[in-house]
Coordinates of C-alpha atoms in Angstrom, one line a residue:
X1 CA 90.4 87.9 140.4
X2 CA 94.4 86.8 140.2
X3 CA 95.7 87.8 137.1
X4 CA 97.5 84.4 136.9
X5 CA 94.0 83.0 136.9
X6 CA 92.6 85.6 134.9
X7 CA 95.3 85.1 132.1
X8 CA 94.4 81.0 132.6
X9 CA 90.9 82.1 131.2
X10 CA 91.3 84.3 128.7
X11 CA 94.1 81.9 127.4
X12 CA 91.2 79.1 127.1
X13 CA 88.6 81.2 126.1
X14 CA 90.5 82.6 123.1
X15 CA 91.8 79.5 121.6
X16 CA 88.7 77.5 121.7
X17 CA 87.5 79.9 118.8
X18 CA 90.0 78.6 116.6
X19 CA 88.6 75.5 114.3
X20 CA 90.0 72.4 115.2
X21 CA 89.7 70.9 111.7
X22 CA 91.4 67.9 112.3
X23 CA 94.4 68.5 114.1
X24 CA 95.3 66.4 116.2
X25 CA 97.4 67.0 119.6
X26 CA 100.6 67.2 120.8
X27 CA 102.9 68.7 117.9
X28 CA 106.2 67.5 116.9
X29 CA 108.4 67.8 114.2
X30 CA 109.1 66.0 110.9
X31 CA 112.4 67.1 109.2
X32 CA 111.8 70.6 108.4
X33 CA 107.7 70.5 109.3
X34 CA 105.6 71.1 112.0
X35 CA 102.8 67.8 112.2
X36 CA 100.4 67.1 114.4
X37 CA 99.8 63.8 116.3
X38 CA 98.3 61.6 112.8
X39 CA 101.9 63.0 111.3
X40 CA 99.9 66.0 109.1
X41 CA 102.0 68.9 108.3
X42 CA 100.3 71.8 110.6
X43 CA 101.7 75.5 109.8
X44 CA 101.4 78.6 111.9
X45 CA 100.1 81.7 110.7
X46 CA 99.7 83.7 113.5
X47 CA 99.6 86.9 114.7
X48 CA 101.3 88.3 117.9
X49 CA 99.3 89.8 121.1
X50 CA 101.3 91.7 123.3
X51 CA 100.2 91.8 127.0
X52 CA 103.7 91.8 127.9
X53 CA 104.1 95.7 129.5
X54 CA 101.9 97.2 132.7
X55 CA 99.6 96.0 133.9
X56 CA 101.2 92.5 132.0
X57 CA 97.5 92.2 130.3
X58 CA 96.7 91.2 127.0
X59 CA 96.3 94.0 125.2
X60 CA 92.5 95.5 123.6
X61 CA 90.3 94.6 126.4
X62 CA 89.5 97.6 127.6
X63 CA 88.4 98.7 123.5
X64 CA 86.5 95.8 122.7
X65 CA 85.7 92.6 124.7
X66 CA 87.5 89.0 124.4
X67 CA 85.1 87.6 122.4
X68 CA 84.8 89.8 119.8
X69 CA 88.7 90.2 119.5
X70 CA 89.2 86.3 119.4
X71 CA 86.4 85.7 116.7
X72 CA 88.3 89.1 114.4
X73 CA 91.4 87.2 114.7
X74 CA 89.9 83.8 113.3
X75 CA 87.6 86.6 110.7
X76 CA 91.8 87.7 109.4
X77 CA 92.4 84.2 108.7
X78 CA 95.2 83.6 111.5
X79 CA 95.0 79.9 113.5
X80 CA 97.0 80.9 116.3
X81 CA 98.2 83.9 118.9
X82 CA 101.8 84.0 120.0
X83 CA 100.9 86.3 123.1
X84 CA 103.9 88.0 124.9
X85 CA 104.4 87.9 128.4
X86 CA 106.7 89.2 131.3
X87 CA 108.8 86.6 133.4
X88 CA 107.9 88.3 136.6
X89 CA 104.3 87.0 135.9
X90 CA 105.6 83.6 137.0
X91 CA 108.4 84.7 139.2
X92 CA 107.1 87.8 141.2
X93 CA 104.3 86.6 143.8
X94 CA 102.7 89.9 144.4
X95 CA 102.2 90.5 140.6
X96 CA 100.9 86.5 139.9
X97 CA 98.9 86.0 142.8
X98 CA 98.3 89.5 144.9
X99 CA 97.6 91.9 142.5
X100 CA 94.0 91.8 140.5
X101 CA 93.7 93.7 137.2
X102 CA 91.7 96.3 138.5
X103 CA 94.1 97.2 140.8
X104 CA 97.1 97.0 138.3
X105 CA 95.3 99.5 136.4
X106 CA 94.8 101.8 139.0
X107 CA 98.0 102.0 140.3
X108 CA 98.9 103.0 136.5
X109 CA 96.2 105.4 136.4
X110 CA 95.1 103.0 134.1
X111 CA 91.4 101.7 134.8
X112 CA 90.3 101.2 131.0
X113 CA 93.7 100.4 129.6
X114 CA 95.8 97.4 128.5
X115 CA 99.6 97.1 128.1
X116 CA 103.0 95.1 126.0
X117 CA 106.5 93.9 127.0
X118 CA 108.6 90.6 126.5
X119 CA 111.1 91.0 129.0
X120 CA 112.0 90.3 132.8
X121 CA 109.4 93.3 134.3
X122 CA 106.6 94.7 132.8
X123 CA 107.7 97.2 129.8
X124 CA 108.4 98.0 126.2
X125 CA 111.0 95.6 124.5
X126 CA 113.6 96.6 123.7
X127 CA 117.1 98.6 123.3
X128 CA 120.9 97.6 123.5
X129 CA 121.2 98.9 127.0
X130 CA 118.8 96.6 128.9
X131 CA 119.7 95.6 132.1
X132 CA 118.6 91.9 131.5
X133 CA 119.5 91.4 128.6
X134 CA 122.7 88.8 129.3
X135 CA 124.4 86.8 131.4
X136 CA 125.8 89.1 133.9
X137 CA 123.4 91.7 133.6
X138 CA 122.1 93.4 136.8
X139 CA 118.2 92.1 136.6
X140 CA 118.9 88.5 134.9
X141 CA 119.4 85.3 137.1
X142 CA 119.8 82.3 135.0
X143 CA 117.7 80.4 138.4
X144 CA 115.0 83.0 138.2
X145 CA 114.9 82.7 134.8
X146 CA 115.0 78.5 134.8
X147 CA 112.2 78.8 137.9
X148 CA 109.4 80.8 135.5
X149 CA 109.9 79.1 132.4
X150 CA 109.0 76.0 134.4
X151 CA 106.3 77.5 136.5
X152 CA 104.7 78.2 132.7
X153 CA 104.9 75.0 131.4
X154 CA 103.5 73.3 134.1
X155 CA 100.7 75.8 134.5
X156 CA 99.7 74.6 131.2
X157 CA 100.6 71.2 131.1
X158 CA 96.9 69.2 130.8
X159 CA 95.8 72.3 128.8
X160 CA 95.0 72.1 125.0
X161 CA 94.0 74.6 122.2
X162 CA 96.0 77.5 124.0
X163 CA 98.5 79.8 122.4
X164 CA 100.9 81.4 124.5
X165 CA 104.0 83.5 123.9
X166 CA 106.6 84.0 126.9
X167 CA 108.9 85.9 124.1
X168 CA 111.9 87.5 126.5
X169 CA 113.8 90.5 125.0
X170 CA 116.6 89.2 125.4
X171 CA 116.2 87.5 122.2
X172 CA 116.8 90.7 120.6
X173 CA 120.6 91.3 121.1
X174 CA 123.5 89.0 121.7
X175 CA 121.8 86.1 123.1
X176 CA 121.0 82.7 122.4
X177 CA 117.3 82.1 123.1
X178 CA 115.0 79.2 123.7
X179 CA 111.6 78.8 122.7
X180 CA 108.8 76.8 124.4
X181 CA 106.4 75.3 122.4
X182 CA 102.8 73.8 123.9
X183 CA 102.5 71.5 121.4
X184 CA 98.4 71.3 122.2
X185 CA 97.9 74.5 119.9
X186 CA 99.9 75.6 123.0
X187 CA 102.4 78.5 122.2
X188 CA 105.0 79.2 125.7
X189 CA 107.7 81.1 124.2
X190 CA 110.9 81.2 126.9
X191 CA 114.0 82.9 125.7
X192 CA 117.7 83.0 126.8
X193 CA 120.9 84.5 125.6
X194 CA 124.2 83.2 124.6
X195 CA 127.3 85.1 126.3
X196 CA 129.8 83.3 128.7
X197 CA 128.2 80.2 129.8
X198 CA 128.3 77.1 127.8
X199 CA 125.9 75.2 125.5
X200 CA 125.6 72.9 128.0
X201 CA 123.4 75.6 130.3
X202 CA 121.7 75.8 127.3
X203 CA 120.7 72.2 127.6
X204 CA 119.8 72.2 131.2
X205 CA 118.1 75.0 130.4
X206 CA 116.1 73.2 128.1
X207 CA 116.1 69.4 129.3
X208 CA 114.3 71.2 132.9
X209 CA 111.0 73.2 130.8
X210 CA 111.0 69.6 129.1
X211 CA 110.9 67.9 131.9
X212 CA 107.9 70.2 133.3
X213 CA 106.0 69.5 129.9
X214 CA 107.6 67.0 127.9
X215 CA 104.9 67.9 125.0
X216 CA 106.4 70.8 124.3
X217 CA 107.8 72.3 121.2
X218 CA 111.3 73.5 122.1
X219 CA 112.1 76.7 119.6
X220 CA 115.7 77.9 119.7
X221 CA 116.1 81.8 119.6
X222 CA 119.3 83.6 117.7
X223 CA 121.3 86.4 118.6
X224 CA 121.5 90.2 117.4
X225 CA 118.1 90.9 118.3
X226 CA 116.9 87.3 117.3
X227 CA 118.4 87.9 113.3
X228 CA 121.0 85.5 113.7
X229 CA 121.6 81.8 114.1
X230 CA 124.8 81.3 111.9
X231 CA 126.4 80.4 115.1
X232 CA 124.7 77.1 114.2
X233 CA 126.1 76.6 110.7
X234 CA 129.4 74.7 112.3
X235 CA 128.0 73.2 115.4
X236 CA 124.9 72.3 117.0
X237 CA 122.7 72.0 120.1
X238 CA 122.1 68.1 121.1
X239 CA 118.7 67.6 123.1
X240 CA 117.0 64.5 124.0
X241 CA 113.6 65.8 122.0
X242 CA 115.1 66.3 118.4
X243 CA 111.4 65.8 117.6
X244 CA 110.5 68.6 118.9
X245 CA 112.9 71.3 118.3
X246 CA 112.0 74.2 116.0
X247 CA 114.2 77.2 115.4
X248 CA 113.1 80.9 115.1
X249 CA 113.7 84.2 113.1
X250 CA 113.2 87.8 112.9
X251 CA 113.3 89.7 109.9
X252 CA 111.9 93.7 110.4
X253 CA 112.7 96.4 107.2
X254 CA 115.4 98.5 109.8
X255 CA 117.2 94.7 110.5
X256 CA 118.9 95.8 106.9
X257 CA 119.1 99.3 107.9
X258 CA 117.2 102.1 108.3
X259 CA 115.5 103.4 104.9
X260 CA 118.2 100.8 103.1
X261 CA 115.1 99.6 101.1
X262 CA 114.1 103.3 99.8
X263 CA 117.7 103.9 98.6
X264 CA 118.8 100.6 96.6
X265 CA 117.5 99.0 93.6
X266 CA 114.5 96.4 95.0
X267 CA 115.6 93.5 92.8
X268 CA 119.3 94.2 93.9
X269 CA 118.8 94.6 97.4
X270 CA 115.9 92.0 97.8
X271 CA 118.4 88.9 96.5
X272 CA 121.2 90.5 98.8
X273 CA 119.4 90.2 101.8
X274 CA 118.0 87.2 100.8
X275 CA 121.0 85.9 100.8
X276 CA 121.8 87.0 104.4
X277 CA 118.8 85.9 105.8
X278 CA 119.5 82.0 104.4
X279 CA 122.8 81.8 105.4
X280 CA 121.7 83.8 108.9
X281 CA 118.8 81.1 109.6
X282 CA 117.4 80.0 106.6
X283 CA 120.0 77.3 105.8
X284 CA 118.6 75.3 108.8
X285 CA 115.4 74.4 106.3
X286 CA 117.9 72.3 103.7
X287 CA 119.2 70.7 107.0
X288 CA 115.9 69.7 108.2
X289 CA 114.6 71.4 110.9
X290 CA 111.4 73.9 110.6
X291 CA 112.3 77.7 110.8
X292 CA 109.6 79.7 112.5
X293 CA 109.5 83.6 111.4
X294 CA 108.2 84.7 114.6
X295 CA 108.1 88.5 114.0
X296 CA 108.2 90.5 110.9
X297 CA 106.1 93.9 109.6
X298 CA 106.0 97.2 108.5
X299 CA 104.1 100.5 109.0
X300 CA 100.4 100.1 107.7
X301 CA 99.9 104.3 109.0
X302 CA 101.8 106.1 106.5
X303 CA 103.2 105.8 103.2
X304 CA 106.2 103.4 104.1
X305 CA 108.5 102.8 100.9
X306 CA 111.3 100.8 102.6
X307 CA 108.7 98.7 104.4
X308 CA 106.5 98.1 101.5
X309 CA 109.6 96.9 99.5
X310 CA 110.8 94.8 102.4
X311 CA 107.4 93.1 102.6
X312 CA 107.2 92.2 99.0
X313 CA 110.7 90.3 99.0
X314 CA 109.7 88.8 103.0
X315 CA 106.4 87.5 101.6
X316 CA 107.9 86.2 98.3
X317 CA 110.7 84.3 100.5
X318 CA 108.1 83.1 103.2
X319 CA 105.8 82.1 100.4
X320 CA 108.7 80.1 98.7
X321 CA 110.2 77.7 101.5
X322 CA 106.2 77.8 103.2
X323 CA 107.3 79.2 106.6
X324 CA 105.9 79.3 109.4
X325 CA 105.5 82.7 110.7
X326 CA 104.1 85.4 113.5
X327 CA 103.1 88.7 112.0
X328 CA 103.8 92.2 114.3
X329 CA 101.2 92.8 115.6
X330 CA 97.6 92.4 116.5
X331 CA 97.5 95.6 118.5
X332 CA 95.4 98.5 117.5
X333 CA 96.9 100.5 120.3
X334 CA 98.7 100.2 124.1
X335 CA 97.2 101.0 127.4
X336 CA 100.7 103.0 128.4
X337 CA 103.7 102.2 125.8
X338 CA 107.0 104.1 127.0
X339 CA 104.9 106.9 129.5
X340 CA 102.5 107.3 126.9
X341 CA 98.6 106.4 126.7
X342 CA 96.9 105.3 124.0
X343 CA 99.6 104.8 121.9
X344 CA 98.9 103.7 118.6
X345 CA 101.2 100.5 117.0
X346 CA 101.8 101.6 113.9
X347 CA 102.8 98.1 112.5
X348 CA 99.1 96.6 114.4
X349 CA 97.0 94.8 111.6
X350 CA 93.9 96.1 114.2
X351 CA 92.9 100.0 114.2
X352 CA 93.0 102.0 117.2
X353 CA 89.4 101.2 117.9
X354 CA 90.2 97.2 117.9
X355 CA 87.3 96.6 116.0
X356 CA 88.2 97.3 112.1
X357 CA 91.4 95.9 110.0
X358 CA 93.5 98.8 109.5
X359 CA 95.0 98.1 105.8
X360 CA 93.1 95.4 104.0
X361 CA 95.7 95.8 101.1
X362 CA 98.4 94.1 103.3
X363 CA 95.9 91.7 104.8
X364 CA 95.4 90.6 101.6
X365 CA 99.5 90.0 101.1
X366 CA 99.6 88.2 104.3
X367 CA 96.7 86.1 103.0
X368 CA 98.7 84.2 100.5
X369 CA 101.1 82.9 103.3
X370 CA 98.5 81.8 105.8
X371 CA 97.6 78.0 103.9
X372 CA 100.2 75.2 104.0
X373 CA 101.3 74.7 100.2
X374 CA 103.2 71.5 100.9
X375 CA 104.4 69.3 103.6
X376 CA 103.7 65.4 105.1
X377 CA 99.9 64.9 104.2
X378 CA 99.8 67.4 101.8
X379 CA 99.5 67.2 98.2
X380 CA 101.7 69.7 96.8
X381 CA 100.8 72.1 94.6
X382 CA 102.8 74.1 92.4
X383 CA 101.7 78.0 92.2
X384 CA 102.6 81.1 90.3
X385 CA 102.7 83.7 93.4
X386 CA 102.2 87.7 93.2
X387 CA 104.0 88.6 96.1
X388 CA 102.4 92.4 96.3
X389 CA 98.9 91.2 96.1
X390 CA 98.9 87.7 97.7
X391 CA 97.2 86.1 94.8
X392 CA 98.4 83.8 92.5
X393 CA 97.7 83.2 88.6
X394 CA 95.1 81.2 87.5
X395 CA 93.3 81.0 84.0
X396 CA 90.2 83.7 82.6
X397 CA 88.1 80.8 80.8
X398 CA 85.6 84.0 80.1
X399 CA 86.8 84.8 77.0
X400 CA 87.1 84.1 73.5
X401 CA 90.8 83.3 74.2
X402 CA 92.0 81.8 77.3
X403 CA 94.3 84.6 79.8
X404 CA 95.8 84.6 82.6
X405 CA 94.5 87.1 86.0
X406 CA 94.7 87.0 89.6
X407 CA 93.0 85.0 92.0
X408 CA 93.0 83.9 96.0
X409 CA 96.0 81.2 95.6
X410 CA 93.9 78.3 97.7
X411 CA 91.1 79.0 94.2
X412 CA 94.0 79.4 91.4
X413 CA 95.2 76.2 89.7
X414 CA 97.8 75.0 89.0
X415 CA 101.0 76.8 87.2
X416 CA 104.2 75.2 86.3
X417 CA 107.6 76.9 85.0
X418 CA 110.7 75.2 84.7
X419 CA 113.5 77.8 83.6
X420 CA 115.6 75.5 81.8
X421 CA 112.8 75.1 78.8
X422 CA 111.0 78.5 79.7
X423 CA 107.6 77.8 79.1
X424 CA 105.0 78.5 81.7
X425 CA 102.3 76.2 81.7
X426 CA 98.5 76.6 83.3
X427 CA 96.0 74.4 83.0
X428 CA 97.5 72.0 80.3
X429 CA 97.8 75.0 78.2
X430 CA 101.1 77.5 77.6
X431 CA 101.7 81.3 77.4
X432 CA 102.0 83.0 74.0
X433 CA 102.8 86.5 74.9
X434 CA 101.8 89.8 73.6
X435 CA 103.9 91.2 70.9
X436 CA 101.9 94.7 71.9
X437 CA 102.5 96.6 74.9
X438 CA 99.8 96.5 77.3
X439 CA 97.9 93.3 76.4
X440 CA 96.6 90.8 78.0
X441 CA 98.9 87.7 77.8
X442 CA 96.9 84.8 75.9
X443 CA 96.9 80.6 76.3
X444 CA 97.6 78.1 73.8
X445 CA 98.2 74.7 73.3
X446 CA 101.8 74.1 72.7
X447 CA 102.0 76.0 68.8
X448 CA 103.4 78.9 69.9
X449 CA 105.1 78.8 73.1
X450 CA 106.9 81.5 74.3
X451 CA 110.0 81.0 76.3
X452 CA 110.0 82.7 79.0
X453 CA 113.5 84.3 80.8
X454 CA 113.6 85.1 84.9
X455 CA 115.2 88.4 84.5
X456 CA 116.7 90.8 87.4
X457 CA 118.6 89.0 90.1
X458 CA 115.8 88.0 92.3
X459 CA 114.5 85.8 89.1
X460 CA 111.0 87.3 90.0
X461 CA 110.7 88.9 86.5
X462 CA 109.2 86.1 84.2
X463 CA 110.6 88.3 80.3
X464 CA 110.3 87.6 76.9
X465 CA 111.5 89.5 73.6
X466 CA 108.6 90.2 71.0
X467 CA 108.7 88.9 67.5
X468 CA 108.4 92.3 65.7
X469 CA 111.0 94.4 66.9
X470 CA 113.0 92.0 69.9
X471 CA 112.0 94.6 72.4
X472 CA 112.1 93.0 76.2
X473 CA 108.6 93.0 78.0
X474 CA 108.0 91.0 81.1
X475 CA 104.6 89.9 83.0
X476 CA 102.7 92.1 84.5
X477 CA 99.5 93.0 86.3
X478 CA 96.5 95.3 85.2
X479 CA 95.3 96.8 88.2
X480 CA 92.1 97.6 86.8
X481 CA 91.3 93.5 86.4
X482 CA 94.4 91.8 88.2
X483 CA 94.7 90.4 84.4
X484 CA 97.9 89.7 83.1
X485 CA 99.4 91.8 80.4
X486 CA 102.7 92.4 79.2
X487 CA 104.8 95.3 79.7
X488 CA 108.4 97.4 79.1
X489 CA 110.4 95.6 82.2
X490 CA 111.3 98.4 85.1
X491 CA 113.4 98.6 87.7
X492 CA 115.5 95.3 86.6
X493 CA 118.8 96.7 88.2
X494 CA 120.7 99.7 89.6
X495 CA 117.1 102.1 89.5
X496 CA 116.1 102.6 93.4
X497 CA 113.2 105.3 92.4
X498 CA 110.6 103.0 90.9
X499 CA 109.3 99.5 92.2
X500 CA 109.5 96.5 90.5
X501 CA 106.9 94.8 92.7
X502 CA 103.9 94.7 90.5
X503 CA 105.9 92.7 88.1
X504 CA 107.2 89.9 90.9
X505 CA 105.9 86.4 90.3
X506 CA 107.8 83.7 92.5
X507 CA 107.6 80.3 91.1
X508 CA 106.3 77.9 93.9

């Protein structure tokens, strides 16, 4: 069989394991939300399936079959796939229509393997030296370019529940890239850069894969390897969908420098790049247009210190504003990544076999991302978030003397803080802390309030001075219970050998 018609199929099969609940189709935008056709916030939480390198097949299939992958992905808690995909799968006849994947694989010396690459041809994505990376490059033409993205949109046009990611690499250095958005559930992801033509190409660009699908999402890429849309800050991109435009973001541990994490305070650092990452894209949230975290992750193989700390502060950020986002990556391993076989993706959320999660502690932090906490149809509610687990505080009712402990946040109720009086309030009841180190942290009902202080600059550290002695202690969490006790504050500032992590709460 055609690939083109093989990747039709799997694109159908895949999605129509994903509940429907009641989403309704196309998607739009509402301000700074995605909604569905009723006007009901919908937020992506999705993972991203490479099938972008040779043979240009998703990749997995030759591990464990397509029905078992799909139903693992809904199993993780993720409602949609933004799967990569090369342009010459539209634009190259041979590849789309006279090549079979048998035969793809054998010319690869391939037969049980599968493959990844966002790009022009079939490969891995990507370095500052590709040759179609930019206007003016060697192996781009902006009419080749123009040609696939609207081959892809109309191959999908009457199609619904289908994610699909056409993610060029391009996006990754010096370009200004576009993003199309199936709005059935239907993720086509087509990326350009920005270099000497006009934001007016730009527009045609767009207005054309509009005009082949006009219920697409239209997502509108950055530069510097996709880290950067300041350029936006002082002037913008007029379309004739405003409804449907969305704007994306990539934020990896090395985007701040490699091993910066390890070698600077966390609490420093974190509000630093925080900072940078707001004014680089996040600023288009208070202007009312949805940002879309399309890739972010770290090394679940091997004790990663910068990318633990990175994902703490990412998770606590995305968890704040209620992002939409697209984790790196589903794959357990590639059929041929850079000459090699078998290479294992050390940031894949699957094990080599494809079968078994590969770190359920950081499944668990993605897991407190992956519900919408607020939004149009939504009633919002307000949450006390623990970043490094993915839980989020709730009351222990099992004892003598209401606490506080750790729980899944969609089960935890309701927490409130407001900094200017400094009590924390859960279930109609406030905190009296500890004035022992180590104890659990106790409820009350308004006698003896403690005020509470967000200490360190990322104001993650919820502090408090005891009565006996005026010693500072700040929340934390026993690991033995996920109760919360109170302990000596660490790492508030300056200190880049410990990590603060287990005492982040971010107030949602």
């Amino acid at each position: 069989m055609a690939r083109s018609i093989s990747l039709c199929l799997f694109f159908f099969l895949f999605i129509s394991w994903i509940p429907k609940l009641t989403t309704s189709y196309p998607l739009s935008t509402k301000s700074r939300w995605i909604v569905d056709e009723k006007g009901q916030r919908v937020k992506l939480a999705c993972v991203n399936w490479p099938a972008h390198l040779k043979p240009a097949v998703a990749e997995g299939l030759s591990k464990q079959p397509l029905d078992y992958i799909s139903k693992k992905i809904v199993s993780m808690g993720f409602n949609c796939v933004r799967l990569t995909w090369p342009l010459d799968l539209m634009t190259n006849d041979t590849l789309a229509h006279n090549v079979t994947v048998k035969q793809s694989f054998e010319s690869l010396n391939l037969f049980d393997d599968v493959i990844d690459n966002h790009l022009t041809t079939p490969g891995w994505c990507c370095s500052d030296n590709d040759l179609d990376a930019f206007f003016e490059y060697p192996n781009f033409d902006p009419v080749v370019w123009t040609k696939g993205l609207s081959r892809m949109a109309t191959l999908f046009r009457n199609v619904t529940n289908v994610s699909l990611d056409n993610f060029h690499k391009s996006t990754y250095r010096h370009k200004l890239g576009f993003t199309y958005t199936m709005s059935k559930d239907h993720i086509l992801y087509c990326i350009r850069e920005k270099s000497t033509c006009s934001m007016h190409a730009y527009k045609t660009l767009n207005e054309a894969v509009h005009a082949a699908n006009p219920e697409v999402l239209v997502i509108l890429s950055g530069i510097d390897f996709d880290t950067n849309l300041s350029f936006l800050r002082d002037r913008f991109f007029n379309v004739s969908f405003t409804n449907k435009l969305v704007f994306e973001q990539h934020w990896y541990s090395f985007s701040d420098g490699r091993d910066s994490w390890e070698k600077h305070n966390s609490n420093d650092f974190c509000a630093k790049i925080i900072e940078k990452v707001t004014h680089n894209g996040g600023f288009l949230l208070g202007r009312g247009f949805p940002l879309f975290l399309t890739e972010f992750g770290a090394n679940l193989r091997s004790g990663d210190i910068s990318g633990n700390r990175y994902m703490n502060c990412l998770v606590a950020w995305a968890a704040e504003n209620d992002l939409d986002w697209a984790v790196w990556a589903l794959t357990g391993d590639y059929y041929l990544r850079t000459g090699q076989k078998h290479m294992v993706e050390t940031f894949g959320v699957l094990d080599p076999n494809w079968k078994d999660v590969a770190n359920s502690t950081y499944m668990q932090k993605l897991s407190g991302i992956q519900l919408p906490v607020r939004g149009p149809g939504l009633q919002s509610k307000k949450l006390l978030f623990h970043p490094s687990t993915g839980l989020c505080v709730t009351t222990n009712l099992s004892h003598n003397l209401p606490t506080l402990q750790l729980e899944q946040c969609r089960k935890a109720e309701p927490s409130t803080f407001n900094p200017t009086e400094g009590i924390l309030w859960s279930n109609k009841m406030c905190v009296e802390a500890p004035d022992v180190v180590g104890q659990k942290v106790k409820l009350g009902f308004g006698t003896k309030c403690s005020k509470l202080g967000q200490t360190s600059a990322t104001h993650m550290h919820l502090s408090f001075k005891t009565t006996s002695n005026g010693s500072l202690l700040c929340l934390d969490v026993d690991e033995r219970d996920n109760s919360i006790i109170a302990n000596p504050c660490k790492c508030l500032t300056m200190d880049a050998s410990c990590d603060p992590a287990n005492q982040w709460f971010k107030v949602l």
